[in-house]
Tab-separated table of C-alpha atoms and ligand atoms in Angstrom:
chain	number	residue	atom	x	y	z
A	2	MET	CA	67.554	37.404	138.970
A	3	ARG	CA	67.794	40.012	141.696
A	4	LEU	CA	68.797	43.546	141.299
A	5	ASN	CA	70.541	45.749	143.769
A	6	GLY	CA	69.954	49.475	143.339
A	7	GLU	CA	68.512	51.786	140.762
A	8	ILE	CA	65.619	49.824	139.352
A	9	SER	CA	65.129	47.058	141.858
A	10	HIS	CA	61.689	48.317	142.988
A	11	LYS	CA	60.300	47.505	139.582
A	12	GLU	CA	61.336	43.928	139.726
A	13	ASP	CA	58.903	42.673	142.325
A	14	GLU	CA	56.023	44.204	140.405
A	15	GLU	CA	57.227	42.604	137.194
A	16	ASP	CA	57.685	39.201	138.841
A	17	GLU	CA	54.127	39.451	140.172
A	18	GLU	CA	52.808	40.371	136.697
A	19	GLU	CA	54.702	37.465	135.242
A	20	LYS	CA	53.232	35.000	137.721
A	21	GLN	CA	49.743	36.318	137.174
A	22	SER	CA	49.915	36.219	133.381
A	23	GLY	CA	51.454	32.789	133.405
A	24	VAL	CA	53.725	33.901	130.595
A	25	LEU	CA	57.449	33.301	131.188
A	26	GLN	CA	59.415	36.466	130.508
A	27	PRO	CA	62.910	36.080	129.021
A	28	GLU	CA	65.597	35.963	131.662
A	29	ARG	CA	66.874	39.308	132.791
A	30	LEU	CA	70.474	40.282	132.769
A	31	VAL	CA	72.079	42.637	135.262
A	32	VAL	CA	75.153	44.540	134.135
A	33	GLY	CA	77.177	46.241	136.850
A	34	TYR	CA	79.238	49.004	135.387
A	35	ALA	CA	82.287	50.926	136.541
A	36	LEU	CA	83.088	53.749	134.183
A	37	THR	CA	84.603	57.207	134.338
A	38	SER	CA	82.064	60.022	134.242
A	39	LYS	CA	83.289	60.850	130.724
A	40	LYS	CA	82.679	57.317	129.543
A	41	LYS	CA	79.318	57.100	131.308
A	42	LYS	CA	78.219	60.228	129.465
A	43	SER	CA	79.296	59.017	126.029
A	44	PHE	CA	78.289	55.379	126.420
A	45	LEU	CA	75.375	55.062	128.800
A	46	GLN	CA	72.981	57.288	126.932
A	47	PRO	CA	69.227	57.145	127.653
A	48	LYS	CA	68.616	55.582	124.226
A	49	LEU	CA	70.915	52.664	125.057
A	50	GLU	CA	69.401	52.233	128.505
A	51	ILE	CA	65.870	52.098	127.081
A	52	LEU	CA	66.877	49.668	124.348
A	53	ALA	CA	68.663	47.486	126.893
A	54	ARG	CA	65.730	47.578	129.301
A	55	ASN	CA	63.415	46.433	126.520
A	56	LYS	CA	65.698	43.494	125.991
A	57	GLY	CA	65.748	42.667	129.675
A	58	ILE	CA	69.159	44.176	130.392
A	59	SER	CA	69.592	46.582	133.272
A	60	PHE	CA	72.636	48.653	134.065
A	61	VAL	CA	73.538	49.187	137.706
A	62	ALA	CA	76.306	51.546	138.791
A	63	ILE	CA	79.063	49.920	140.833
A	64	ASP	CA	79.947	51.919	143.923
A	65	GLN	CA	83.719	52.064	143.942
A	66	ASN	CA	83.709	52.957	147.641
A	67	ARG	CA	82.122	49.658	148.610
A	68	PRO	CA	83.518	46.149	148.257
A	69	LEU	CA	82.519	44.747	144.863
A	70	SER	CA	81.444	41.387	146.313
A	71	ASP	CA	78.878	43.157	148.514
A	72	GLN	CA	77.196	44.529	145.404
A	73	GLY	CA	75.038	42.856	142.813
A	74	PRO	CA	74.432	40.091	142.116
A	75	PHE	CA	75.614	40.824	138.590
A	76	ASP	CA	75.574	38.688	135.489
A	77	VAL	CA	78.126	40.918	133.828
A	78	VAL	CA	80.632	43.422	135.132
A	79	LEU	CA	81.458	46.056	132.558
A	80	HIS	CA	84.368	48.275	133.420
A	81	LYS	CA	86.701	50.746	131.809
A	82	LEU	CA	88.838	52.008	134.619
A	83	SER	CA	92.546	51.568	134.831
A	84	GLY	CA	95.139	51.445	137.580
A	85	MET	CA	96.712	48.587	139.488
A	86	GLU	CA	94.351	48.853	142.430
A	87	TRP	CA	91.234	48.593	140.293
A	88	CYS	CA	92.698	45.714	138.251
A	89	LYS	CA	93.336	43.816	141.474
A	90	ILE	CA	89.751	44.373	142.665
A	91	ILE	CA	88.386	43.042	139.376
A	92	GLU	CA	90.810	40.105	139.343
A	93	ASP	CA	89.889	39.088	142.913
A	94	TYR	CA	86.204	39.395	142.091
A	95	ARG	CA	86.692	37.230	139.007
A	96	GLN	CA	88.314	34.505	141.065
A	97	LYS	CA	85.494	34.570	143.625
A	98	HIS	CA	82.715	34.845	141.043
A	99	PRO	CA	83.553	32.672	138.052
A	100	GLU	CA	79.846	32.733	137.138
A	101	VAL	CA	80.041	36.477	136.321
A	102	THR	CA	81.225	37.620	132.890
A	103	ILE	CA	83.878	40.291	133.258
A	104	LEU	CA	84.206	42.712	130.367
A	105	ASP	CA	87.107	42.634	130.098
A	106	PRO	CA	89.497	40.682	132.356
A	107	PRO	CA	92.388	43.118	132.907
A	108	ASP	CA	94.962	40.554	131.772
A	109	ALA	CA	93.178	40.060	128.464
A	110	ILE	CA	93.279	43.733	127.524
A	111	LYS	CA	96.477	44.994	129.120
A	112	HIS	CA	98.298	45.009	125.787
A	113	LEU	CA	95.688	47.495	124.540
A	114	HIS	CA	96.667	50.057	127.143
A	115	ASN	CA	99.940	50.674	125.417
A	116	ARG	CA	100.078	51.911	121.839
A	117	GLN	CA	103.204	49.920	121.099
A	118	SER	CA	101.933	46.554	122.351
A	119	MET	CA	98.444	46.983	120.845
A	120	LEU	CA	99.903	46.956	117.337
A	121	GLN	CA	102.163	44.009	118.022
A	122	ASP	CA	99.253	41.568	117.770
A	123	VAL	CA	98.373	42.948	114.366
A	124	ALA	CA	101.969	42.626	113.172
A	125	ASP	CA	102.040	39.045	114.506
A	126	LEU	CA	99.028	38.133	112.382
A	127	ASN	CA	101.290	38.591	109.405
A	128	LEU	CA	98.600	39.692	106.964
A	129	SER	CA	100.945	40.948	104.274
A	130	ASP	CA	99.253	38.834	101.637
A	131	CYS	CA	95.548	38.341	102.187
A	132	ASN	CA	93.565	39.810	99.266
A	133	GLY	CA	95.453	43.027	99.876
A	134	LYS	CA	98.008	44.194	102.336
A	135	VAL	CA	97.523	44.841	106.016
A	136	ARG	CA	100.437	46.379	107.768
A	137	VAL	CA	101.185	48.547	110.766
A	138	PRO	CA	102.965	51.890	110.473
A	139	ARG	CA	106.659	52.001	111.321
A	140	GLN	CA	107.041	53.376	114.775
A	141	MET	CA	109.360	53.916	117.719
A	142	VAL	CA	108.946	54.614	121.410
A	143	ILE	CA	110.543	57.644	123.004
A	144	THR	CA	110.861	57.213	126.730
A	145	LYS	CA	112.748	60.349	127.738
A	146	ASP	CA	114.760	63.421	126.759
A	147	SER	CA	112.804	65.653	124.380
A	148	LEU	CA	115.920	67.314	123.062
A	149	SER	CA	117.350	64.104	121.705
A	150	ILE	CA	114.209	63.165	119.757
A	151	PRO	CA	115.393	64.591	116.414
A	152	ASP	CA	118.566	62.453	116.576
A	153	GLN	CA	116.681	59.364	117.736
A	154	VAL	CA	114.281	59.727	114.808
A	155	PHE	CA	117.151	60.186	112.369
A	156	GLU	CA	118.979	57.116	113.688
A	157	ALA	CA	115.828	54.996	113.515
A	158	GLY	CA	115.306	56.137	109.912
A	159	LEU	CA	111.620	57.061	110.396
A	160	LYS	CA	110.175	59.051	107.534
A	161	LEU	CA	108.344	62.355	108.023
A	162	PRO	CA	105.643	63.373	108.650
A	163	LEU	CA	105.272	61.668	112.011
A	164	VAL	CA	102.297	61.235	114.286
A	165	ALA	CA	103.130	61.561	117.974
A	166	LYS	CA	100.865	59.702	120.368
A	167	PRO	CA	100.903	59.257	124.155
A	168	LEU	CA	102.242	55.797	124.901
A	169	VAL	CA	99.588	54.942	127.455
A	170	VAL	CA	95.927	54.683	126.477
A	171	ASP	CA	93.846	55.039	129.650
A	172	GLY	CA	90.643	56.641	128.389
A	173	SER	CA	91.641	60.125	129.517
A	174	ALA	CA	91.348	63.076	127.176
A	175	LYS	CA	95.114	63.483	127.425
A	176	SER	CA	95.712	59.994	126.110
A	177	HIS	CA	93.865	60.938	122.896
A	178	GLU	CA	96.002	64.070	122.367
A	179	LEU	CA	97.828	63.491	119.103
A	180	PHE	CA	100.338	65.596	117.169
A	181	LEU	CA	101.474	65.715	113.587
A	182	ALA	CA	105.101	66.722	113.024
A	183	TYR	CA	106.262	67.868	109.630
A	184	ASP	CA	109.928	68.295	110.547
A	185	ARG	CA	112.028	66.333	112.982
A	186	PHE	CA	113.425	69.275	114.936
A	187	SER	CA	109.975	70.402	116.089
A	188	LEU	CA	109.571	67.007	117.737
A	189	SER	CA	111.744	68.198	120.612
A	190	GLU	CA	108.762	70.335	121.708
A	191	LEU	CA	106.853	67.178	122.658
A	192	GLU	CA	106.778	65.402	126.002
A	193	PRO	CA	107.874	61.752	126.287
A	194	PRO	CA	106.894	59.038	126.938
A	195	MET	CA	105.281	58.753	123.546
A	196	LEU	CA	105.073	56.792	120.380
A	197	LEU	CA	106.214	58.208	117.086
A	198	GLN	CA	104.559	56.671	114.074
A	199	GLU	CA	105.050	57.302	110.379
A	200	PHE	CA	102.044	59.081	108.923
A	201	VAL	CA	100.264	56.835	106.435
A	202	ASN	CA	98.442	58.609	103.592
A	203	HIS	CA	95.049	56.937	103.487
A	204	GLY	CA	92.844	59.228	101.420
A	205	GLY	CA	91.366	61.056	104.416
A	206	VAL	CA	89.021	58.196	105.219
A	207	LEU	CA	89.210	55.571	107.906
A	208	PHE	CA	87.220	52.428	108.555
A	209	LYS	CA	86.301	51.403	112.074
A	210	ILE	CA	85.260	47.833	112.630
A	211	TYR	CA	83.182	47.003	115.684
A	212	ILE	CA	82.848	43.337	116.594
A	213	ILE	CA	80.612	41.842	119.274
A	214	GLY	CA	80.398	38.062	119.087
A	215	GLU	CA	79.161	37.229	115.602
A	216	THR	CA	78.040	40.781	114.863
A	217	ILE	CA	80.340	42.924	112.795
A	218	LYS	CA	79.710	46.550	111.991
A	219	VAL	CA	81.872	48.642	109.699
A	220	VAL	CA	81.658	52.429	109.656
A	221	ARG	CA	83.451	55.022	107.573
A	222	ARG	CA	84.938	58.115	109.183
A	223	PHE	CA	86.663	61.180	107.856
A	224	SER	CA	90.275	61.316	108.868
A	225	LEU	CA	93.398	63.396	108.333
A	226	PRO	CA	93.934	64.305	104.670
A	227	ASN	CA	96.960	63.032	102.754
A	228	VAL	CA	100.163	65.001	103.187
A	229	SER	CA	101.807	65.848	99.877
A	230	LYS	CA	105.555	66.026	99.268
A	231	ARG	CA	105.130	69.724	98.482
A	232	GLU	CA	103.403	70.435	101.802
A	233	LEU	CA	106.017	68.398	103.632
A	234	ALA	CA	108.807	70.430	102.094
A	235	LYS	CA	107.133	73.725	102.985
A	236	VAL	CA	105.802	73.211	106.532
A	237	VAL	CA	108.044	73.321	109.561
A	238	SER	CA	106.030	72.670	112.661
A	239	VAL	CA	104.204	70.274	114.918
A	240	PHE	CA	100.423	70.558	115.173
A	241	ARG	CA	98.104	69.185	117.790
A	242	PHE	CA	95.133	67.583	116.127
A	243	PRO	CA	91.703	67.058	117.576
A	244	ARG	CA	89.805	63.763	117.549
A	245	VAL	CA	89.464	63.705	113.800
A	246	SER	CA	87.759	60.341	113.348
A	247	SER	CA	85.249	60.568	116.158
A	248	ALA	CA	81.608	59.589	115.719
A	249	ALA	CA	80.784	63.154	114.647
A	250	ALA	CA	83.047	62.660	111.612
A	251	SER	CA	80.891	59.955	110.039
A	252	ALA	CA	81.546	59.498	106.307
A	253	ASP	CA	78.984	56.714	105.902
A	254	ASP	CA	76.682	58.864	103.805
A	255	ALA	CA	79.370	60.899	102.085
A	256	ASP	CA	79.703	60.619	98.341
A	257	LEU	CA	83.349	59.659	98.146
A	258	ASP	CA	85.658	58.987	95.240
A	259	PRO	CA	85.303	55.206	94.593
A	260	GLY	CA	89.111	55.055	94.754
A	261	ILE	CA	89.026	55.778	98.446
A	262	ALA	CA	85.472	54.932	99.429
A	263	GLY	CA	86.242	51.234	99.774
A	264	GLU	CA	83.992	48.324	99.117
A	265	VAL	CA	82.780	46.021	101.828
A	266	VAL	CA	83.247	42.620	100.259
A	267	ASP	CA	82.272	40.606	103.264
A	268	PRO	CA	82.037	41.628	106.879
A	269	VAL	CA	85.421	40.244	107.761
A	270	SER	CA	87.478	41.675	104.923
A	271	VAL	CA	87.126	45.361	104.413
A	272	CYS	CA	89.090	46.383	101.363
A	273	ALA	CA	90.015	49.722	99.948
A	274	PRO	CA	92.411	50.006	97.028
A	275	GLN	CA	94.613	52.404	98.956
A	276	ASN	CA	96.243	52.044	102.337
A	277	ILE	CA	94.020	50.849	105.076
A	278	TYR	CA	94.714	52.583	108.341
A	279	LEU	CA	94.159	49.894	110.949
A	280	GLN	CA	93.145	50.919	114.419
A	281	PRO	CA	93.076	47.995	116.799
A	282	SER	CA	90.990	48.760	119.755
A	283	CYS	CA	88.985	47.259	122.494
A	284	SER	CA	86.597	49.637	123.986
A	285	ILE	CA	83.279	50.571	125.353
A	286	ARG	CA	82.190	53.324	123.025
B	312	4IP	O1	83.366	56.718	119.094
B	312	4IP	P1	84.415	55.891	118.409
B	312	4IP	O2	84.695	56.346	117.039
B	312	4IP	O3	84.156	54.450	118.485
B	312	4IP	O4	85.828	56.208	119.133
B	312	4IP	C1	86.026	55.881	120.473
B	312	4IP	C2	85.636	57.032	121.383
B	312	4IP	O5	86.378	58.159	121.015
B	312	4IP	C3	85.884	56.686	122.839
B	312	4IP	O6	85.831	57.853	123.622
B	312	4IP	P2	84.505	58.395	124.310
B	312	4IP	O7	83.883	57.281	125.072
B	312	4IP	O8	84.987	59.506	125.182
B	312	4IP	O9	83.647	58.845	123.190
B	312	4IP	C4	87.274	56.158	123.086
B	312	4IP	O10	87.282	55.628	124.387
B	312	4IP	P3	88.185	56.121	125.583
B	312	4IP	O11	88.077	57.621	125.638
B	312	4IP	O12	87.597	55.463	126.778
B	312	4IP	O13	89.549	55.666	125.303
B	312	4IP	C5	87.681	55.078	122.116
B	312	4IP	O14	89.042	54.825	122.342
B	312	4IP	P4	89.700	53.376	122.391
B	312	4IP	O15	88.993	52.630	123.503
B	312	4IP	O16	91.133	53.603	122.715
B	312	4IP	O17	89.463	52.818	121.056
B	312	4IP	C6	87.488	55.532	120.687
B	312	4IP	O18	87.923	54.574	119.785
B	313	ADP	N1	100.033	56.592	111.527
B	313	ADP	C1	98.971	57.326	111.174
B	313	ADP	N2	98.822	57.761	109.895
B	313	ADP	C2	97.771	58.480	109.529
B	313	ADP	N3	96.758	58.876	110.356
B	313	ADP	C3	96.819	58.482	111.616
B	313	ADP	C4	97.905	57.679	112.101
B	313	ADP	N4	97.713	57.440	113.403
B	313	ADP	C5	96.555	58.054	113.722
B	313	ADP	N5	96.010	58.684	112.673
B	313	ADP	C6	94.784	59.461	112.664
B	313	ADP	O1	94.557	59.858	114.013
B	313	ADP	C7	93.344	59.353	114.517
B	313	ADP	C8	93.458	58.901	115.945
B	313	ADP	O2	94.517	57.918	116.051
B	313	ADP	P1	94.500	56.799	117.148
B	313	ADP	O3	95.825	56.193	117.219
B	313	ADP	O4	93.390	55.899	116.845
B	313	ADP	O5	94.208	57.586	118.484
B	313	ADP	P2	93.022	57.413	119.495
B	313	ADP	O6	93.293	56.095	120.158
B	313	ADP	O7	93.198	58.581	120.396
B	313	ADP	O8	91.736	57.434	118.728
B	313	ADP	C9	92.952	58.217	113.570
B	313	ADP	O9	91.574	58.082	113.559
B	313	ADP	C10	93.544	58.678	112.251
B	313	ADP	O10	92.666	59.622	111.680
């Protein structure tokens, strides 16, 4: 397999070594990546690159200013960029290069770019009775007119407190900016388009499930604490909240109340006696 760019100079030497030793090295895999600088920083860390290299995987940056077909050859194209223009580039490339694995084809993940449609698939699974209850929070989309939000919420019958989330999820910091509203009138301070979702008390702990092929990894993260009726009656405001359940908020080693700590019964069914907050997601983390 040939490599275009960063580490190509090494390849000839390695091929030569391989020939001389007579030992067949495992096939190498070239991953072309197109990521924002934020994502590159959080995902493509030296530790991952070294681990990948040891397994024969090399990452090569895709130059977005050059035609994609002129680059590579790649075995895999890994991208997390959005926008119509980029999606078209990837789609065209996919048609021309069916031998290359695209992670992920834009069409396959488009429903994940919208917080309303991403939960629809979970609702459609209809898991209301499967060794526990899996459900999605009640929610509504607000497309315009901040001032009318209190009335829209009242008419829809959503219960407070409410979590307000940007409708579009595009990997930007802005798209992760969430708010918690204790009273409906404060909601008019927020900017549509957005999704309003009932806050689900879940014991301040959240489970994230990462799946790659057959491999399933479950982690525990600290999350927003429960909101009591007393607090709800007292507080009148809307608060912006930071990324509470990020990797830095690991609760894997925390000594939690067994009532909320959850018990991993098997990798596919993660059960906690309280509400499970389900976060469907498809991402390069
Ligand atoms: O680290 P974990 O707990 O897995 O959470 C991840 C990170 O926060 C990612 O951001 P970053 O790469 O900046 O650390 C984020 O990707 P984006 O910021 O690209 O959206 C993921 O969003 P989703 O892809 O929406 O799940 C989110 O689920
Ligand atoms: N409906 C909800 N009820 C309770 N907590 C929530 C709810 N929605 C989000 N959260 C909390 O907010 C965090 C981020 O929510 P999420 O929708 O996953 O946004 P992002 O995609 O930016 O990570 C979750 O990890 C959880 O702690």
